[in-house]
mmCIF file of N, CA and C in Angstrom:
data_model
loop_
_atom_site.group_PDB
_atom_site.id
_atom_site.type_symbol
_atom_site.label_atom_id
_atom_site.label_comp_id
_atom_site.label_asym_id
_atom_site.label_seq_id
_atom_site.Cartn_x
_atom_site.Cartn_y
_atom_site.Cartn_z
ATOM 1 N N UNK U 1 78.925 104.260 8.214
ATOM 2 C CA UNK U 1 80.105 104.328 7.382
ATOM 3 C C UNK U 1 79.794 103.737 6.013
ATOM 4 N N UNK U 2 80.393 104.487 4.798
ATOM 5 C CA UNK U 2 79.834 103.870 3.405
ATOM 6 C C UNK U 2 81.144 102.806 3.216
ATOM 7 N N UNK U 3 80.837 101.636 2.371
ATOM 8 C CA UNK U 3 81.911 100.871 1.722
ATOM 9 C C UNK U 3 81.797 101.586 0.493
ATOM 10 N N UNK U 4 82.329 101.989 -0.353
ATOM 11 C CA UNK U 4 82.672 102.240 -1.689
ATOM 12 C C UNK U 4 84.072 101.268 -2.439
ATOM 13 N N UNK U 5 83.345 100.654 -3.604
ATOM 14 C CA UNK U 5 84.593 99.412 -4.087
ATOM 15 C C UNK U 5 84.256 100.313 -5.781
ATOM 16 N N UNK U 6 85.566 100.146 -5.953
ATOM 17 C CA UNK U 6 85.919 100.658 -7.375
ATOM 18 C C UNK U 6 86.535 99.651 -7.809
ATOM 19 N N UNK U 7 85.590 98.741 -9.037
ATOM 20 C CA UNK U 7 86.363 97.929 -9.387
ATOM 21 C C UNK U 7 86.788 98.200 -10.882
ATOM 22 N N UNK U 8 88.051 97.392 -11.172
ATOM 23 C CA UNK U 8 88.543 97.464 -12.257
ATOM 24 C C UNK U 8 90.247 97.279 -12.302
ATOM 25 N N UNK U 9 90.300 96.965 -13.245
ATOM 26 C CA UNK U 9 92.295 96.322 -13.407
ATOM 27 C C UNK U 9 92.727 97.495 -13.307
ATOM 28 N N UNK U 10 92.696 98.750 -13.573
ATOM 29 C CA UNK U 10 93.896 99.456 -12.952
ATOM 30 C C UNK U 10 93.852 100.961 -14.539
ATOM 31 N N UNK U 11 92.656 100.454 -15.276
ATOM 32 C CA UNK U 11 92.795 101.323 -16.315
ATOM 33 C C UNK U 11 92.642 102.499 -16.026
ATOM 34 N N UNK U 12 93.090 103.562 -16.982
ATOM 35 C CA UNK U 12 93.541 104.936 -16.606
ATOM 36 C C UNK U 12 91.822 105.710 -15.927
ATOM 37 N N UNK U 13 90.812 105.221 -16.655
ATOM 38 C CA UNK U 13 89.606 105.785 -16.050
ATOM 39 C C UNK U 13 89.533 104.713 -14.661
ATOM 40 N N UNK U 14 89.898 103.641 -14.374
ATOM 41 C CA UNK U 14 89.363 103.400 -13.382
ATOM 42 C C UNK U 14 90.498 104.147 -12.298
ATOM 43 N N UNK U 15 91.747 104.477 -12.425
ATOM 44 C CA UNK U 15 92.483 104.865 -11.502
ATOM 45 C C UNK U 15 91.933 106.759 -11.079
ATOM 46 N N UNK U 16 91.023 107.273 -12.212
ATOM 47 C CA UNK U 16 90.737 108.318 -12.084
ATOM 48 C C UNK U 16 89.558 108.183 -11.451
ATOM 49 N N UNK U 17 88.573 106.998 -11.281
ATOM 50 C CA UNK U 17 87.516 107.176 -10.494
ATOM 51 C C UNK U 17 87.512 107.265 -8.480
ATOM 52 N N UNK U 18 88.798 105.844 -8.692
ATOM 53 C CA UNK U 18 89.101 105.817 -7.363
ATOM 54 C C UNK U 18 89.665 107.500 -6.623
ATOM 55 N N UNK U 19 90.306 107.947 -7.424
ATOM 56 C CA UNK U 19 91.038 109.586 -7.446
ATOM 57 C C UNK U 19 89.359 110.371 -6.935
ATOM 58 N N UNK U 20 88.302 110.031 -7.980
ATOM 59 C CA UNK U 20 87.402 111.177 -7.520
ATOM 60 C C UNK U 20 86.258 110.441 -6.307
ATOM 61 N N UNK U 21 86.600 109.537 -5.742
ATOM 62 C CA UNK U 21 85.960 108.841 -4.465
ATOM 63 C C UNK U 21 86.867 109.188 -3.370
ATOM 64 N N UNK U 22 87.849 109.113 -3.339
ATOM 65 C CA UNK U 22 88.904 109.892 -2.238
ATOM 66 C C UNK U 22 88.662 111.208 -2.121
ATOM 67 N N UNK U 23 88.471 112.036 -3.365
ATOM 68 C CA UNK U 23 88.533 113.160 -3.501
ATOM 69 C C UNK U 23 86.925 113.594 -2.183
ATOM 70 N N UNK U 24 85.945 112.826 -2.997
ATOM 71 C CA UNK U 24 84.857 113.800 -2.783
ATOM 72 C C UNK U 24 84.357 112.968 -1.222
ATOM 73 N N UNK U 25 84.794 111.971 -0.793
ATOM 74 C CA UNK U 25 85.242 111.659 0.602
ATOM 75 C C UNK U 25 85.789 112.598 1.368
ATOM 76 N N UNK U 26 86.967 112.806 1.099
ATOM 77 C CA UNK U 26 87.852 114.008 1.992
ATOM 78 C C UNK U 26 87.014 114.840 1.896
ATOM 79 N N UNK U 27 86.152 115.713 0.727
ATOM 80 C CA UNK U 27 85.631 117.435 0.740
ATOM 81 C C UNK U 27 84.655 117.093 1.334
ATOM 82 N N UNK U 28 83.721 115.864 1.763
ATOM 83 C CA UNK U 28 82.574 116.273 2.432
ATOM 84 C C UNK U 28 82.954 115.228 3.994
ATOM 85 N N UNK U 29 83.621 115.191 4.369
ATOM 86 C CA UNK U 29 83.837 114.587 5.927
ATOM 87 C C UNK U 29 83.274 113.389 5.710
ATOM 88 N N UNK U 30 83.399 112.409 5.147
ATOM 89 C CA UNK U 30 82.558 111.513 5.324
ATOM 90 C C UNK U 30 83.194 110.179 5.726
ATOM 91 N N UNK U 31 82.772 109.212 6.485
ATOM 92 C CA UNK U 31 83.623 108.055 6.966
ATOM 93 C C UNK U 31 83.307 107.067 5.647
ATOM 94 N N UNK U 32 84.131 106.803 5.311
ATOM 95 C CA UNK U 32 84.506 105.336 4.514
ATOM 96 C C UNK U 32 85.359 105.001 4.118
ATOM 97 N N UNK U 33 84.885 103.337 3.549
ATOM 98 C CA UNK U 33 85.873 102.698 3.370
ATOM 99 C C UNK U 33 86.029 102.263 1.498
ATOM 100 N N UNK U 34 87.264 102.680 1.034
ATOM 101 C CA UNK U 34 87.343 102.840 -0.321
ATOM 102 C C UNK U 34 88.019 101.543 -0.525
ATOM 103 N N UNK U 35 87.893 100.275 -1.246
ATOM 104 C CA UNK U 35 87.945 99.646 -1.844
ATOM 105 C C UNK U 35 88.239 99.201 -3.344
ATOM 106 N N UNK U 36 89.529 99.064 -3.683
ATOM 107 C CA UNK U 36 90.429 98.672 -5.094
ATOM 108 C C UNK U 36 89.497 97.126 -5.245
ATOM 109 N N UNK U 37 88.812 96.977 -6.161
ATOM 110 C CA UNK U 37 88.810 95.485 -6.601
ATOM 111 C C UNK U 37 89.096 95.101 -7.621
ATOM 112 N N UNK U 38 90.360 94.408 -7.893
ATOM 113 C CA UNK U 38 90.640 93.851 -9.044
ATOM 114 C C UNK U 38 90.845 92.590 -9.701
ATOM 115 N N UNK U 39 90.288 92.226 -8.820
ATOM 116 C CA UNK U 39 90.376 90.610 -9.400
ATOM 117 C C UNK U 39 88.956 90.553 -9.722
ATOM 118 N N UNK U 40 89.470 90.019 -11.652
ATOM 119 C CA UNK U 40 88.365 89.244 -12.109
ATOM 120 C C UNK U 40 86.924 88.758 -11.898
ATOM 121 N N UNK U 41 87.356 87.692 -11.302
ATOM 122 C CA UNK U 41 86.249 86.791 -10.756
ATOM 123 C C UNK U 41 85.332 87.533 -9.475
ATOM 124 N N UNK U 42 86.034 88.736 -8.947
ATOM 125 C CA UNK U 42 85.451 89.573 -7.585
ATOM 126 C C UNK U 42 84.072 90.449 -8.459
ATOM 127 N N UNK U 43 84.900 91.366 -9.920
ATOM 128 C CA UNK U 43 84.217 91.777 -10.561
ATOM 129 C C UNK U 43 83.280 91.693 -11.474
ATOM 130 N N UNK U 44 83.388 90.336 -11.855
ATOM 131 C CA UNK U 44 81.777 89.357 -12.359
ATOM 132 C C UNK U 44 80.747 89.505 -11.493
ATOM 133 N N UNK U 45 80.977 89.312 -10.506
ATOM 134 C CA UNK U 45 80.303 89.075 -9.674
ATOM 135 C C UNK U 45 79.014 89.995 -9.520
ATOM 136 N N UNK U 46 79.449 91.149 -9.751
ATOM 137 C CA UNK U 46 78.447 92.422 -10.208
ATOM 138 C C UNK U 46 78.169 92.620 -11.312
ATOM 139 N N UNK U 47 78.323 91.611 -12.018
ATOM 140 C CA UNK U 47 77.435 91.422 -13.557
ATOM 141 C C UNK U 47 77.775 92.710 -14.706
ATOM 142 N N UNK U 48 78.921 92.672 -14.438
ATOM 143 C CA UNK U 48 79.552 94.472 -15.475
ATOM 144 C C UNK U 48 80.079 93.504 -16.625
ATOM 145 N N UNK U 49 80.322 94.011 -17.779
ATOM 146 C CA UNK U 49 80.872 93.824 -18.375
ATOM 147 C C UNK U 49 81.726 94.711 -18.637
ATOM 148 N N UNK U 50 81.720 96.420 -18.596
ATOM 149 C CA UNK U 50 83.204 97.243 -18.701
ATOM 150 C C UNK U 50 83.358 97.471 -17.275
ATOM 151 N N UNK U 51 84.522 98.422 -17.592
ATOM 152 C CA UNK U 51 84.552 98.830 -15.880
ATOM 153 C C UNK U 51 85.456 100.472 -16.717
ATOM 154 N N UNK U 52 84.880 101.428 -15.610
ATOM 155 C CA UNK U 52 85.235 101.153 -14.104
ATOM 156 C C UNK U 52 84.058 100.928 -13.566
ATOM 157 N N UNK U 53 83.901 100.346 -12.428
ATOM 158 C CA UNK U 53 82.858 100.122 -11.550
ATOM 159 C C UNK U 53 82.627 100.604 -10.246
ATOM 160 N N UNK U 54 81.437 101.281 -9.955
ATOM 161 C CA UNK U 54 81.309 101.675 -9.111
ATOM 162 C C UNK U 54 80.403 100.750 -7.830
ATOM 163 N N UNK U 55 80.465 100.337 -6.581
ATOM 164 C CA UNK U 55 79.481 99.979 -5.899
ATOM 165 C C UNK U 55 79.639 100.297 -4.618
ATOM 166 N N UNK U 56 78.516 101.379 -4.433
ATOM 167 C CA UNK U 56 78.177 101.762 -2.588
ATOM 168 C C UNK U 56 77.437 101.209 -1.733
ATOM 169 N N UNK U 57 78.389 100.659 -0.873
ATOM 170 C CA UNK U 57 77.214 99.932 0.062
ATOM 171 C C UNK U 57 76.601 98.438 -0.363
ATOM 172 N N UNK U 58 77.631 98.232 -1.113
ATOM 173 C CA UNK U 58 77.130 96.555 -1.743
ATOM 174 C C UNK U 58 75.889 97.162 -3.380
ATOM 175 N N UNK U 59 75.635 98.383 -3.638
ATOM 176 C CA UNK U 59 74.464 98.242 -4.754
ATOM 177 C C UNK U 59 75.867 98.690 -5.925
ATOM 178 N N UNK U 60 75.180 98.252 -7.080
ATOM 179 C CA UNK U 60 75.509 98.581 -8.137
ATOM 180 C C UNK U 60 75.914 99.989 -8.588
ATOM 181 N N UNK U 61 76.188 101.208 -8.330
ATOM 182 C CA UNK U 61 76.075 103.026 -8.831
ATOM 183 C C UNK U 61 75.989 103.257 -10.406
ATOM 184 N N UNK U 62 77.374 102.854 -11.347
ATOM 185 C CA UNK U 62 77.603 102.872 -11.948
ATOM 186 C C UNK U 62 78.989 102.194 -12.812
ATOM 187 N N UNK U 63 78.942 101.941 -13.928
ATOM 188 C CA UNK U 63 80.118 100.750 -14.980
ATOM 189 C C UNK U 63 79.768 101.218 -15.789
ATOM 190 N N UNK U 64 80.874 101.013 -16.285
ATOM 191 C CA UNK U 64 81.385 101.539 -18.163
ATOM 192 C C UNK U 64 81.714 103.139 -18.093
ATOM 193 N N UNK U 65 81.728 103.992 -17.199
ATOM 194 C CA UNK U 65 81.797 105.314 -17.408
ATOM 195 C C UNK U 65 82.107 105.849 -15.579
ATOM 196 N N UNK U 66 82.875 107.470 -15.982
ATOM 197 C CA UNK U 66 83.421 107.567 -14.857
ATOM 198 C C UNK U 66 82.103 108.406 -14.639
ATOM 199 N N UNK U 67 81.523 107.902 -13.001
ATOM 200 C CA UNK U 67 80.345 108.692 -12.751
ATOM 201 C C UNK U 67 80.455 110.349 -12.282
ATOM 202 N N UNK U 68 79.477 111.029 -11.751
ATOM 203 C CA UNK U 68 79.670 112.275 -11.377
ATOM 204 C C UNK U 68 80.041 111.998 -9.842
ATOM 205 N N UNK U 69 80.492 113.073 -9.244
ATOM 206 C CA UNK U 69 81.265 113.307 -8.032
ATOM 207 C C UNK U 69 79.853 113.027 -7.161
ATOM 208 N N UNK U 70 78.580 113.478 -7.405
ATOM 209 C CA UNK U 70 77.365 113.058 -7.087
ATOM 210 C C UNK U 70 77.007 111.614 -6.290
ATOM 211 N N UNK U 71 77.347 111.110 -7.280
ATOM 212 C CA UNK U 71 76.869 109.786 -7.474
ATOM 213 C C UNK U 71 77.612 108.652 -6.491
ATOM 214 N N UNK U 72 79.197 109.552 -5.682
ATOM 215 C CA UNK U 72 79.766 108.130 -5.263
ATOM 216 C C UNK U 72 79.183 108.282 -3.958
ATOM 217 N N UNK U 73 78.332 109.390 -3.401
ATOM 218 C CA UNK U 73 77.989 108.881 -2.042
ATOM 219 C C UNK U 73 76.431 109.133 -2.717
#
């Protein structure tokens, strides 16, 4: 099962990333668990300075930009 955490306060790209991790979850059957992180101090923690943030499986994917549909699994 993948963890996928999308972090970020709630900005309009980060609410559109979480949108395309659900999305491309549902189209390919895949078990996981999607994760809102928004607290601060949760999101330092992965050393970003923008967000939105992406991290699968505990690694880093991608921050500062909404990634490709590719990229969240």
């Amino acid at each position: 099962m993948l963890t996928i955490k999308v972090l970020g306060s709630g900005c309009a790209n980060c609410k559109r990333l979480e949108q395309i991790a659900h999305k491309v979850v549902d189209e390919m059957a895949v078990e996981a668990e999607i994760i809102k992180v928004t607290d601060y101090k949760d999101i330092m923690a992965y050393n970003i300075l923008s967000t939105p943030g992406l991290v699968v499986n505990e690694k880093l994917v991608s921050y500062g930009r909404i990634p490709t549909p590719a990229e969240v699994t």
